[in-house]
Amino acid sequence: LRAVLIIAGIFYHAALIYAPNFDWRLSSKETHYTFGLIVNILHSFRMPVFFVVAGFFCALSARRTDQFINSIYFKRILCFLIPLLFFSFTVQPIQYYIKVLVENRYNVDLTQLIYTYFYKEEYIAQLWFLVNLCVYYSIVYFCLSLSYFKILAHKIVVIFELMSTSLKLIAFCLISSSIYILFYFLDKYTLDIPIITLMTVVKFLPFFSLGFLLYYSDLSLKELTLLNVQQKIYFSIIWRFKTRRN
């Protein structure tokens, strides 16, 4: 499934170049609505499903609590940080340099280029999902490390296993709605956190949480699709209010 999502990502980013009304790093003067349709369809499920899968395997790792705290967590973080750091100092600078070169018609101030590359966090670019995974895994690690949160998490899992499918759907809708509403009201207090983009962390946290709980559940594909649609509706509403307020 992850391989399919990665391949879908290639088509997604290629279609962005020719899709109308999309401001991306590269864009063509020749556009067609078909590419916009492809972008919207792939964007509607690609990353949400990716984080559901990531949450599921995080739960699989965290089931062995002691091993997760002592070794698995640190190995996973290294798996995220190594490619992030590698590409941030190899591929990403070249990509950003070409982008600025084209935008400024081959007139580039190297000092300003280096400054904006780090100040605007361009070194992360398409690798933002690795930062999200580091945050989510750290949250799980923190909860399992403290005895109180560990007991609380265990109780939540037990309750979730005993709930009917309908109650699981309702509970997840309420929790994700609360997260998005909280994000809406707290967004005016801008948190300037290096590397971490608060909006993307909050946006995909419910999907990661869903994947984590799915390890202990038996939701069908149809029910997962309904949850995905519900998540999109909630975040679209919050985003619309946010942009109007700004």
GROMACS .gro file of C-alpha atoms in nm:
model
  246
    1LEU     CA    1   0.000   0.000   0.000
    2ARG     CA    2   0.281   0.242   0.081
    3ALA     CA    3   0.443   0.165  -0.255
    4VAL     CA    4   0.115   0.249  -0.432
    5LEU     CA    5   0.095   0.578  -0.241
    6ILE     CA    6   0.452   0.666  -0.338
    7ILE     CA    7   0.379   0.598  -0.705
    8ALA     CA    8   0.060   0.806  -0.674
    9GLY     CA    9   0.278   1.086  -0.537
   10ILE     CA   10   0.483   1.088  -0.857
   11PHE     CA   11   0.169   1.131  -1.068
   12TYR     CA   12   0.039   1.393  -0.822
   13HIS     CA   13   0.345   1.617  -0.840
   14ALA     CA   14   0.378   1.574  -1.216
   15ALA     CA   15   0.012   1.674  -1.263
   16LEU     CA   16   0.064   1.985  -1.048
   17ILE     CA   17   0.284   2.133  -1.323
   18TYR     CA   18   0.000   2.129  -1.576
   19ALA     CA   19  -0.297   2.182  -1.342
   20PRO     CA   20  -0.467   2.524  -1.359
   21ASN     CA   21  -0.495   2.743  -1.047
   22PHE     CA   22  -0.222   2.559  -0.855
   23ASP     CA   23   0.075   2.763  -0.735
   24TRP     CA   24   0.358   2.511  -0.719
   25ARG     CA   25   0.735   2.520  -0.760
   26LEU     CA   26   0.709   2.454  -1.133
   27SER     CA   27   0.419   2.546  -1.357
   28SER     CA   28   0.350   2.529  -1.728
   29LYS     CA   29   0.170   2.788  -1.938
   30GLU     CA   30  -0.013   2.500  -2.103
   31THR     CA   31  -0.266   2.369  -1.852
   32HIS     CA   32  -0.571   2.146  -1.866
   33TYR     CA   33  -0.854   2.084  -1.622
   34THR     CA   34  -0.792   1.708  -1.642
   35PHE     CA   35  -0.464   1.751  -1.454
   36GLY     CA   36  -0.646   1.958  -1.191
   37LEU     CA   37  -0.894   1.674  -1.150
   38ILE     CA   38  -0.609   1.423  -1.108
   39VAL     CA   39  -0.447   1.646  -0.845
   40ASN     CA   40  -0.769   1.685  -0.646
   41ILE     CA   41  -0.850   1.313  -0.656
   42LEU     CA   42  -0.502   1.201  -0.548
   43HIS     CA   43  -0.475   1.475  -0.286
   44SER     CA   44  -0.806   1.370  -0.128
   45PHE     CA   45  -0.671   1.037  -0.002
   46ARG     CA   46  -0.297   0.998  -0.064
   47MET     CA   47  -0.145   1.159   0.248
   48PRO     CA   48  -0.433   1.074   0.483
   49VAL     CA   49  -0.399   0.704   0.395
   50PHE     CA   50  -0.020   0.732   0.430
   51PHE     CA   51  -0.055   0.856   0.788
   52VAL     CA   52  -0.318   0.593   0.868
   53VAL     CA   53  -0.068   0.326   0.758
   54ALA     CA   54   0.209   0.496   0.958
   55GLY     CA   55  -0.010   0.505   1.270
   56PHE     CA   56  -0.096   0.137   1.229
   57PHE     CA   57   0.269   0.031   1.218
   58CYS     CA   58   0.353   0.264   1.505
   59ALA     CA   59   0.094   0.079   1.715
   60LEU     CA   60   0.245  -0.251   1.601
   61SER     CA   61   0.585  -0.133   1.727
   62ALA     CA   62   0.448   0.022   2.047
   63ARG     CA   63   0.273  -0.303   2.143
   64ARG     CA   64   0.614  -0.413   2.270
   65THR     CA   65   0.626  -0.119   2.510
   66ASP     CA   66   0.966  -0.179   2.673
   67GLN     CA   67   1.141  -0.242   2.341
   68PHE     CA   68   0.973   0.065   2.190
   69ILE     CA   69   1.092   0.292   2.472
   70ASN     CA   70   1.445   0.151   2.488
   71SER     CA   71   1.533   0.100   2.122
   72ILE     CA   72   1.257   0.093   1.858
   73TYR     CA   73   1.164   0.461   1.901
   74PHE     CA   74   1.522   0.581   1.851
   75LYS     CA   75   1.568   0.356   1.547
   76ARG     CA   76   1.250   0.495   1.391
   77ILE     CA   77   1.355   0.855   1.457
   78LEU     CA   78   1.690   0.786   1.290
   79CYS     CA   79   1.505   0.637   0.992
   80PHE     CA   80   1.319   0.968   0.959
   81LEU     CA   81   1.607   1.207   1.034
   82ILE     CA   82   1.878   1.050   0.817
   83PRO     CA   83   1.694   1.095   0.483
   84LEU     CA   84   1.567   1.435   0.599
   85LEU     CA   85   1.920   1.562   0.671
   86PHE     CA   86   2.070   1.393   0.366
   87PHE     CA   87   1.828   1.544   0.116
   88SER     CA   88   1.829   1.880   0.296
   89PHE     CA   89   2.198   1.921   0.213
   90THR     CA   90   2.212   1.747  -0.126
   91VAL     CA   91   1.902   1.741  -0.347
   92GLN     CA   92   1.697   2.019  -0.187
   93PRO     CA   93   1.960   2.297  -0.227
   94ILE     CA   94   1.995   2.216  -0.598
   95GLN     CA   95   1.620   2.214  -0.644
   96TYR     CA   96   1.579   2.546  -0.459
   97TYR     CA   97   1.867   2.705  -0.650
   98ILE     CA   98   1.710   2.614  -0.987
   99LYS     CA   99   1.372   2.745  -0.869
  100VAL     CA  100   1.515   3.082  -0.760
  101LEU     CA  101   1.730   3.098  -1.073
  102VAL     CA  102   1.428   3.065  -1.300
  103GLU     CA  103   1.210   3.301  -1.096
  104ASN     CA  104   1.476   3.575  -1.091
  105ARG     CA  105   1.578   3.526  -1.455
  106TYR     CA  106   1.925   3.395  -1.370
  107ASN     CA  107   2.007   3.687  -1.138
  108VAL     CA  108   2.076   3.530  -0.798
  109ASP     CA  109   2.243   3.669  -0.486
  110LEU     CA  110   2.413   3.365  -0.331
  111THR     CA  111   2.417   3.511   0.022
  112GLN     CA  112   2.046   3.592   0.007
  113LEU     CA  113   1.980   3.249  -0.142
  114ILE     CA  114   2.145   3.070   0.151
  115TYR     CA  115   1.964   3.292   0.401
  116THR     CA  116   1.617   3.232   0.254
  117TYR     CA  117   1.687   2.861   0.212
  118PHE     CA  118   1.720   2.819   0.588
  119TYR     CA  119   1.500   3.107   0.707
  120LYS     CA  120   1.199   2.998   0.498
  121GLU     CA  121   1.275   2.634   0.582
  122GLU     CA  122   1.304   2.539   0.215
  123TYR     CA  123   1.539   2.262   0.322
  124ILE     CA  124   1.232   2.068   0.435
  125ALA     CA  125   1.004   2.123   0.134
  126GLN     CA  126   0.843   1.792   0.029
  127LEU     CA  127   0.994   1.610   0.328
  128TRP     CA  128   0.755   1.773   0.577
  129PHE     CA  129   0.589   1.435   0.639
  130LEU     CA  130   0.912   1.306   0.798
  131VAL     CA  131   0.895   1.591   1.049
  132ASN     CA  132   0.532   1.499   1.122
  133LEU     CA  133   0.627   1.136   1.182
  134CYS     CA  134   0.900   1.244   1.425
  135VAL     CA  135   0.643   1.448   1.618
  136TYR     CA  136   0.382   1.169   1.624
  137TYR     CA  137   0.630   0.902   1.729
  138SER     CA  138   0.761   1.136   1.999
  139ILE     CA  139   0.407   1.184   2.132
  140VAL     CA  140   0.363   0.805   2.155
  141TYR     CA  141   0.706   0.770   2.318
  142PHE     CA  142   0.619   1.041   2.572
  143CYS     CA  143   0.286   0.877   2.658
  144LEU     CA  144   0.441   0.532   2.702
  145SER     CA  145   0.737   0.662   2.904
  146LEU     CA  146   0.525   0.817   3.177
  147SER     CA  147   0.338   0.566   3.390
  148TYR     CA  148   0.025   0.783   3.417
  149PHE     CA  149  -0.009   0.829   3.041
  150LYS     CA  150   0.082   0.465   2.985
  151ILE     CA  151  -0.207   0.351   3.207
  152LEU     CA  152  -0.439   0.606   3.045
  153ALA     CA  153  -0.341   0.492   2.694
  154HIS     CA  154  -0.400   0.129   2.791
  155LYS     CA  155  -0.748   0.214   2.921
  156ILE     CA  156  -0.831   0.403   2.600
  157VAL     CA  157  -0.725   0.103   2.391
  158VAL     CA  158  -0.931  -0.135   2.604
  159ILE     CA  159  -1.239   0.089   2.577
  160PHE     CA  160  -1.186   0.124   2.202
  161GLU     CA  161  -1.170  -0.254   2.159
  162LEU     CA  162  -1.499  -0.297   2.347
  163MET     CA  163  -1.685  -0.028   2.149
  164SER     CA  164  -1.913  -0.115   1.860
  165THR     CA  165  -1.821  -0.001   1.510
  166SER     CA  166  -2.080   0.278   1.518
  167LEU     CA  167  -1.950   0.411   1.849
  168LYS     CA  168  -1.594   0.401   1.715
  169LEU     CA  169  -1.697   0.614   1.419
  170ILE     CA  170  -1.883   0.862   1.640
  171ALA     CA  171  -1.596   0.884   1.889
  172PHE     CA  172  -1.340   0.943   1.619
  173CYS     CA  173  -1.557   1.214   1.457
  174LEU     CA  174  -1.592   1.394   1.791
  175ILE     CA  175  -1.221   1.372   1.871
  176SER     CA  176  -1.106   1.490   1.528
  177SER     CA  177  -1.363   1.772   1.534
  178SER     CA  178  -1.233   1.885   1.874
  179ILE     CA  179  -0.875   1.890   1.745
  180TYR     CA  180  -0.968   2.100   1.442
  181ILE     CA  181  -1.183   2.342   1.644
  182LEU     CA  182  -0.902   2.381   1.899
  183PHE     CA  183  -0.662   2.449   1.612
  184TYR     CA  184  -0.896   2.720   1.480
  185PHE     CA  185  -0.914   2.908   1.808
  186LEU     CA  186  -0.547   2.871   1.899
  187ASP     CA  187  -0.416   2.958   1.554
  188LYS     CA  188  -0.419   3.331   1.633
  189TYR     CA  189  -0.143   3.257   1.884
  190THR     CA  190   0.117   3.184   1.618
  191LEU     CA  191   0.380   2.941   1.737
  192ASP     CA  192   0.712   3.003   1.568
  193ILE     CA  193   0.859   2.655   1.603
  194PRO     CA  194   1.166   2.584   1.386
  195ILE     CA  195   1.117   2.302   1.134
  196ILE     CA  196   0.770   2.203   1.268
  197THR     CA  197   0.468   2.336   1.076
  198LEU     CA  198   0.186   2.337   1.329
  199MET     CA  199  -0.091   2.329   1.069
  200THR     CA  200   0.027   2.010   0.900
  201VAL     CA  201   0.097   1.840   1.234
  202VAL     CA  202  -0.257   1.912   1.354
  203LYS     CA  203  -0.415   1.836   1.016
  204PHE     CA  204  -0.281   1.481   0.991
  205LEU     CA  205  -0.271   1.389   1.361
  206PRO     CA  206  -0.627   1.242   1.354
  207PHE     CA  207  -0.532   1.018   1.061
  208PHE     CA  208  -0.222   0.892   1.241
  209SER     CA  209  -0.432   0.837   1.554
  210LEU     CA  210  -0.689   0.649   1.349
  211GLY     CA  211  -0.420   0.419   1.211
  212PHE     CA  212  -0.288   0.364   1.562
  213LEU     CA  213  -0.632   0.263   1.690
  214LEU     CA  214  -0.704   0.054   1.380
  215TYR     CA  215  -0.444  -0.190   1.504
  216TYR     CA  216  -0.696  -0.271   1.777
  217SER     CA  217  -1.004  -0.245   1.556
  218ASP     CA  218  -1.190  -0.408   1.270
  219LEU     CA  219  -1.324  -0.112   1.066
  220SER     CA  220  -1.411  -0.191   0.706
  221LEU     CA  221  -1.281  -0.012   0.397
  222LYS     CA  222  -1.619   0.158   0.353
  223GLU     CA  223  -1.608   0.297   0.707
  224LEU     CA  224  -1.251   0.418   0.658
  225THR     CA  225  -1.359   0.598   0.341
  226LEU     CA  226  -1.641   0.770   0.531
  227LEU     CA  227  -1.392   0.881   0.797
  228ASN     CA  228  -1.161   1.021   0.530
  229VAL     CA  229  -1.446   1.221   0.375
  230GLN     CA  230  -1.553   1.344   0.719
  231GLN     CA  231  -1.198   1.458   0.796
  232LYS     CA  232  -1.179   1.651   0.470
  233ILE     CA  233  -1.509   1.827   0.537
  234TYR     CA  234  -1.407   1.928   0.889
  235PHE     CA  235  -1.068   2.062   0.791
  236SER     CA  236  -1.212   2.245   0.488
  237ILE     CA  237  -1.462   2.424   0.714
  238ILE     CA  238  -1.192   2.519   0.965
  239TRP     CA  239  -0.961   2.635   0.686
  240ARG     CA  240  -1.239   2.844   0.527
  241PHE     CA  241  -1.309   3.023   0.856
  242LYS     CA  242  -0.937   3.069   0.912
  243THR     CA  243  -0.877   3.234   0.573
  244ARG     CA  244  -1.183   3.458   0.614
  245ARG     CA  245  -1.060   3.570   0.954
  246ASN     CA  246  -0.717   3.654   0.813
   0.00000   0.00000   0.00000
